[in-house]
Amino acid sequence: MEKIRVAMVGAGETATPLLKQLLTSDFVELVGVAELNLALPGVALVKEYGIPVTDNFIELAEQGERVDIIIDLTGSRKVREDLRRFMQFAGNNHTVIMHERIALLLMSLSAGKLVQTRHDSLDY
């Protein structure tokens, strides 16, 4: 069975429930997680599964077509802009960057209620 290869930027409070779902889905391969705070519970969780963790989100983008989707849960405009810029520079037309708002929609549908985020602005 072919799997959807996913990388996640951010492993905080909002990301952890999604990480749990990704880690236990048969059709998903979590290829890496980027997080500045390596002491977060989400980081410990993915390490238990042997998933590579970095504090440099560009390392995830550098994997090119090995990643189908990069989920950005940082809420940071700079991270979004840097990811987009790197993907354009690298000529990566394969990987999709999934915005936090889309991730929140999917997590909310799964939970049956609106999932809240701690980030103030989710502008695209």
XYZ file of N, CA, C and O in Angstrom:
496
model
N 0.844 -1.178 0.000
C 0.000 0.000 0.000
C 0.888 1.240 0.000
O 1.821 1.345 0.791
N 0.587 2.163 -0.898
C 1.310 3.426 -0.941
C 0.840 4.315 0.206
O -0.347 4.389 0.509
N 1.794 4.989 0.835
C 1.463 5.861 1.952
C 1.636 7.319 1.560
O 2.437 7.646 0.685
N 0.909 8.177 2.247
C 1.070 9.616 2.091
C 2.194 10.028 3.035
O 2.119 9.780 4.242
N 3.236 10.623 2.482
C 4.415 10.996 3.268
C 4.263 12.429 3.759
O 4.181 13.363 2.960
N 4.241 12.576 5.079
C 3.929 13.847 5.717
C 5.069 14.281 6.625
O 5.670 13.456 7.310
N 5.345 15.583 6.617
C 6.253 16.200 7.586
C 5.475 17.290 8.298
O 4.567 17.895 7.709
N 5.797 17.535 9.553
C 5.063 18.547 10.305
C 6.021 19.570 10.893
O 7.061 19.212 11.445
N 5.635 20.830 10.755
C 6.379 21.926 11.366
C 5.546 22.405 12.550
O 4.446 22.924 12.374
N 6.061 22.178 13.731
C 5.348 22.503 14.962
C 4.892 21.216 15.642
O 4.353 20.327 14.995
N 5.164 21.121 16.933
C 4.754 19.936 17.697
C 4.218 20.358 19.053
O 4.387 19.673 20.050
N 3.551 21.498 19.057
C 3.022 22.034 20.308
C 1.658 21.472 20.660
O 1.244 20.407 20.194
N 0.941 22.217 21.459
C -0.364 21.795 21.979
C -1.372 21.519 20.861
O -2.119 20.549 20.913
N -1.390 22.364 19.845
C -2.318 22.178 18.732
C -1.918 20.973 17.887
O -2.763 20.226 17.411
N -0.633 20.765 17.704
C -0.132 19.715 16.816
C -0.205 18.312 17.407
O -0.351 17.334 16.673
N -0.103 18.179 18.704
C 0.023 16.861 19.323
C -1.142 15.913 18.999
O -0.893 14.758 18.644
N -2.402 16.354 19.079
C -3.488 15.427 18.706
C -3.389 14.976 17.242
O -3.666 13.807 16.939
N -2.997 15.865 16.362
C -2.836 15.497 14.956
C -1.661 14.532 14.788
O -1.750 13.568 14.029
N -0.589 14.761 15.511
C 0.552 13.850 15.456
C 0.127 12.437 15.863
O 0.510 11.456 15.231
N -0.688 12.337 16.899
C -1.180 11.026 17.356
C -1.940 10.325 16.235
O -1.762 9.128 16.017
N -2.785 11.067 15.538
C -3.554 10.478 14.435
C -2.647 10.054 13.295
O -2.814 8.975 12.731
N -1.685 10.893 12.946
C -0.772 10.572 11.853
C 0.063 9.337 12.177
O 0.275 8.477 11.316
N 0.531 9.243 13.416
C 1.384 8.135 13.820
C 0.654 6.792 13.818
O 1.284 5.749 13.654
N -0.649 6.821 13.992
C -1.408 5.566 14.077
C -2.196 5.260 12.807
O -2.940 4.287 12.772
N -2.015 6.060 11.774
C -2.712 5.825 10.503
C -1.868 4.927 9.608
O -0.685 5.216 9.368
N -2.464 3.860 9.124
C -1.754 2.909 8.271
C -1.330 3.505 6.933
O -0.395 3.013 6.321
N -2.007 4.532 6.491
C -1.765 5.096 5.163
C -0.891 6.340 5.191
O -0.713 7.006 4.176
N -0.314 6.662 6.359
C 0.534 7.849 6.512
C 1.918 7.429 6.976
O 2.065 6.593 7.873
N 2.927 8.007 6.357
C 4.300 7.865 6.836
C 4.755 9.242 7.297
O 4.893 10.162 6.482
N 4.934 9.409 8.591
C 5.440 10.665 9.123
C 6.957 10.648 8.966
O 7.643 9.842 9.596
N 7.474 11.495 8.079
C 8.896 11.438 7.732
C 9.765 12.363 8.586
O 10.978 12.210 8.593
N 9.155 13.291 9.302
C 9.938 14.175 10.157
C 9.095 15.265 10.775
O 8.012 15.586 10.276
N 9.608 15.818 11.863
C 8.941 16.903 12.583
C 9.985 17.969 12.895
O 11.110 17.642 13.290
N 9.597 19.224 12.725
C 10.456 20.348 13.090
C 9.801 21.119 14.229
O 8.603 21.419 14.166
N 10.576 21.412 15.253
C 10.068 22.149 16.410
C 11.252 22.815 17.100
O 12.291 22.169 17.304
N 11.106 24.097 17.432
C 12.177 24.812 18.128
C 12.338 24.339 19.566
O 13.450 24.238 20.076
N 11.224 24.046 20.236
C 11.251 23.618 21.633
C 11.263 22.089 21.684
O 10.211 21.449 21.648
N 12.426 21.511 21.781
C 12.567 20.053 21.739
C 12.126 19.378 23.035
O 12.165 18.151 23.129
N 11.660 20.162 24.012
C 11.180 19.597 25.270
C 9.665 19.386 25.281
O 9.114 18.925 26.277
N 8.984 19.696 24.181
C 7.531 19.562 24.139
C 7.092 18.101 24.113
O 7.790 17.245 23.562
N 5.911 17.804 24.673
C 5.395 16.430 24.647
C 5.230 15.872 23.232
O 5.427 14.675 23.017
N 4.883 16.703 22.262
C 4.738 16.234 20.881
C 6.055 15.721 20.324
O 6.081 14.744 19.569
N 7.151 16.342 20.708
C 8.484 15.901 20.276
C 8.798 14.549 20.901
O 9.264 13.627 20.226
N 8.527 14.415 22.194
C 8.767 13.132 22.877
C 7.943 12.027 22.233
O 8.427 10.909 22.047
N 6.703 12.335 21.874
C 5.822 11.347 21.255
C 6.404 10.825 19.945
O 6.496 9.614 19.742
N 6.805 11.713 19.054
C 7.311 11.250 17.761
C 8.647 10.530 17.909
O 8.932 9.591 17.160
N 9.447 10.932 18.881
C 10.712 10.243 19.122
C 10.473 8.797 19.563
O 11.252 7.916 19.232
N 9.385 8.570 20.318
C 9.030 7.200 20.725
C 8.809 6.309 19.511
O 9.049 5.104 19.566
N 8.355 6.889 18.430
C 8.097 6.151 17.188
C 9.313 6.150 16.257
O 9.227 5.642 15.140
N 10.403 6.756 16.697
C 11.613 6.784 15.885
C 11.576 7.770 14.734
O 12.333 7.653 13.773
N 10.709 8.761 14.823
C 10.580 9.775 13.778
C 11.660 10.835 13.982
O 11.850 11.338 15.091
N 12.380 11.204 12.910
C 13.412 12.243 13.036
C 12.810 13.590 13.442
O 11.743 13.974 12.955
N 13.522 14.283 14.323
C 13.097 15.604 14.803
C 14.251 16.576 14.582
O 15.410 16.241 14.806
N 13.902 17.774 14.138
C 14.891 18.822 13.916
C 14.349 20.142 14.456
O 13.139 20.302 14.616
N 15.248 21.074 14.716
C 14.802 22.417 15.087
C 14.874 23.364 13.888
O 14.686 24.560 14.014
N 15.143 22.805 12.694
C 15.253 23.592 11.465
C 14.228 23.077 10.434
O 14.471 22.057 9.785
N 13.127 23.800 10.275
C 12.048 23.331 9.400
C 12.465 23.223 7.931
O 11.877 22.464 7.171
N 13.490 23.958 7.526
C 13.957 23.877 6.140
C 14.513 22.480 5.840
O 14.439 22.004 4.708
N 15.030 21.793 6.860
C 15.516 20.423 6.658
C 14.400 19.509 6.148
O 14.650 18.570 5.397
N 13.172 19.781 6.552
C 12.041 18.990 6.054
C 11.803 19.289 4.579
O 11.581 18.380 3.781
N 11.849 20.561 4.224
C 11.631 20.965 2.834
C 12.749 20.453 1.926
O 12.514 20.168 0.752
N 13.942 20.333 2.470
C 15.082 19.856 1.679
C 14.917 18.401 1.236
O 15.629 17.951 0.343
N 13.990 17.683 1.822
C 13.776 16.280 1.445
C 13.059 16.152 0.097
O 12.919 15.052 -0.430
N 12.632 17.276 -0.445
C 12.045 17.296 -1.789
C 10.863 16.365 -1.942
O 9.962 16.336 -1.100
N 10.866 15.576 -3.010
C 9.725 14.724 -3.338
C 9.545 13.551 -2.387
O 8.577 12.805 -2.507
N 10.435 13.400 -1.427
C 10.243 12.373 -0.402
C 9.090 12.763 0.540
O 8.589 11.948 1.294
N 8.684 14.031 0.484
C 7.588 14.538 1.314
C 6.446 14.970 0.399
O 6.638 15.781 -0.501
N 5.262 14.414 0.637
C 4.085 14.806 -0.139
C 3.443 16.069 0.422
O 3.020 16.947 -0.324
N 3.358 16.139 1.755
C 2.687 17.264 2.417
C 3.520 17.725 3.601
O 3.926 16.912 4.431
N 3.752 19.035 3.687
C 4.329 19.635 4.889
C 3.193 20.367 5.592
O 2.598 21.285 5.025
N 2.878 19.936 6.805
C 1.821 20.585 7.584
C 2.477 21.636 8.464
O 3.323 21.313 9.301
N 2.083 22.885 8.270
C 2.629 23.998 9.048
C 1.645 24.345 10.156
O 0.581 24.898 9.892
N 2.002 24.010 11.386
C 1.152 24.328 12.536
C 1.792 25.365 13.451
O 1.481 25.429 14.622
N 2.675 26.174 12.912
C 3.378 27.154 13.735
C 2.575 28.425 13.981
O 2.793 29.102 14.976
N 1.699 28.766 13.044
C 1.004 30.047 13.145
C 1.913 31.218 12.832
O 1.562 32.362 13.079
N 3.078 30.954 12.282
C 4.062 31.995 12.002
C 4.070 32.364 10.523
O 4.343 31.520 9.672
N 3.814 33.621 10.243
C 3.853 34.111 8.868
C 5.248 33.929 8.266
O 5.398 33.547 7.118
N 6.283 34.159 9.071
C 7.657 34.023 8.574
C 7.958 32.577 8.175
O 8.579 32.344 7.140
N 7.505 31.622 8.952
C 7.729 30.217 8.600
C 7.049 29.909 7.274
O 7.647 29.303 6.385
N 5.788 30.338 7.128
C 5.063 30.097 5.866
C 5.799 30.709 4.685
O 5.977 30.071 3.645
N 6.231 31.960 4.838
C 6.936 32.641 3.743
C 8.259 31.957 3.420
O 8.584 31.761 2.248
N 9.014 31.580 4.446
C 10.299 30.912 4.216
C 10.108 29.550 3.552
O 10.873 29.173 2.667
N 9.103 28.802 3.969
C 8.816 27.509 3.347
C 8.477 27.690 1.867
O 9.023 26.998 1.010
N 7.572 28.614 1.578
C 7.178 28.863 0.186
C 8.374 29.282 -0.662
O 8.567 28.785 -1.768
N 9.174 30.187 -0.125
C 10.337 30.685 -0.851
C 11.317 29.553 -1.134
O 11.824 29.417 -2.245
N 11.572 28.709 -0.144
C 12.503 27.601 -0.338
C 11.978 26.637 -1.398
O 12.729 26.183 -2.257
N 10.689 26.316 -1.343
C 10.109 25.370 -2.296
C 10.226 25.914 -3.718
O 10.531 25.168 -4.645
N 9.983 27.200 -3.885
C 10.114 27.809 -5.209
C 11.559 27.772 -5.675
O 11.847 27.414 -6.813
N 12.480 28.136 -4.800
C 13.901 28.149 -5.129
C 14.391 26.754 -5.516
O 15.154 26.582 -6.453
N 13.917 25.737 -4.783
C 14.344 24.360 -5.028
C 13.636 23.744 -6.240
O 14.018 22.674 -6.699
N 12.606 24.420 -6.746
C 11.865 23.881 -7.882
C 11.016 22.682 -7.507
O 10.693 21.856 -8.357
N 10.636 22.592 -6.240
C 9.819 21.471 -5.772
C 8.350 21.747 -6.105
O 7.689 22.534 -5.443
N 7.860 21.082 -7.143
C 6.458 21.219 -7.534
C 5.622 20.058 -7.026
O 4.451 19.944 -7.353
N 6.233 19.181 -6.246
C 5.541 17.986 -5.748
C 4.916 18.221 -4.373
O 3.748 17.934 -4.158
N 5.705 18.732 -3.444
C 5.272 18.866 -2.058
C 4.275 20.008 -1.890
O 4.476 21.099 -2.390
N 3.225 19.722 -1.138
C 2.201 20.718 -0.829
C 2.425 21.201 0.602
O 2.658 20.392 1.502
N 2.346 22.509 0.806
C 2.423 23.069 2.154
C 0.989 23.270 2.641
O 0.225 24.024 2.055
N 0.647 22.567 3.712
C -0.713 22.644 4.255
C -0.742 23.676 5.376
O -0.041 23.555 6.376
N -1.567 24.665 5.196
C -1.715 25.764 6.141
C -2.416 25.282 7.415
O -3.209 24.347 7.398
N -2.116 25.955 8.512
C -2.686 25.604 9.812
C -4.212 25.613 9.806
O -4.852 24.788 10.456
N -4.811 26.508 9.065
C -6.271 26.580 9.031
C -6.896 25.293 8.486
O -7.917 24.832 8.969
N -6.253 24.710 7.475
C -6.742 23.455 6.909
C -6.570 22.322 7.919
O -7.461 21.491 8.100
N -5.431 22.301 8.592
C -5.201 21.284 9.617
C -6.241 21.405 10.735
O -6.770 20.390 11.206
N -6.561 22.633 11.131
C -7.573 22.831 12.175
C -8.951 22.358 11.708
O -9.707 21.780 12.493
N -9.267 22.580 10.452
C -10.528 22.086 9.907
C -10.586 20.564 9.998
O -11.562 19.991 10.479
N -9.528 19.893 9.553
C -9.516 18.434 9.567
C -9.558 17.885 10.987
O -10.271 16.922 11.268
N -8.801 18.495 11.898
C -8.824 18.048 13.292
C -10.191 18.290 13.923
O -10.682 17.470 14.697
N -10.836 19.404 13.574
C -12.166 19.713 14.106
C -13.205 18.721 13.590
O -14.068 18.266 14.344
N -13.120 18.385 12.309
C -14.037 17.384 11.762
C -13.858 16.046 12.469
O -14.838 15.373 12.803
N -12.615 15.679 12.728
C -12.323 14.417 13.407
C -12.830 14.435 14.848
O -13.351 13.432 15.342
N -12.691 15.574 15.517
C -13.110 15.698 16.921
C -14.611 15.938 17.065
O -15.161 15.793 18.151
N -15.274 16.330 15.988
C -16.705 16.630 16.058
C -17.012 17.972 16.679
O -18.149 18.265 17.025
N -15.996 18.800 16.842
C -16.180 20.154 17.385
C -15.001 21.003 16.943
O -13.950 20.483 16.547
N -15.161 22.318 17.026
C -14.103 23.231 16.608
C -12.916 23.134 17.560
O -13.045 23.295 18.770
N -11.755 22.826 17.010
C -10.518 22.771 17.782
C -9.953 24.181 17.855
O -9.864 24.874 16.848
N -9.572 24.582 19.048
C -9.020 25.925 19.244
C -7.511 25.904 19.088
O -6.858 24.895 19.353
N -6.966 27.035 18.675
C -5.519 27.197 18.565
C -5.086 28.313 19.494
O -5.882 29.176 19.844
N -3.822 28.293 19.863
C -3.286 29.346 20.714
C -2.731 30.492 19.884
O -2.326 31.504 20.423
N -2.676 30.324 18.574
C -2.105 31.352 17.705
C -3.156 32.422 17.417
O -4.303 32.105 17.136
N -2.728 33.676 17.463
C -3.639 34.785 17.250
C -4.056 34.938 15.798
O -5.213 35.022 15.479
N -3.094 34.987 14.902
C -3.378 35.266 13.503
C -3.076 34.057 12.633
O -1.990 33.494 12.702
N -4.054 33.661 11.842
C -3.859 32.557 10.918
C -3.943 33.045 9.482
O -4.395 32.330 8.602
N -3.520 34.292 9.282
C -3.555 34.836 7.923
C -2.706 34.003 6.985
O -1.664 33.494 7.367
N -3.165 33.898 5.765
C -2.414 33.180 4.762
C -1.598 34.177 4.004
O -0.536 34.068 3.641
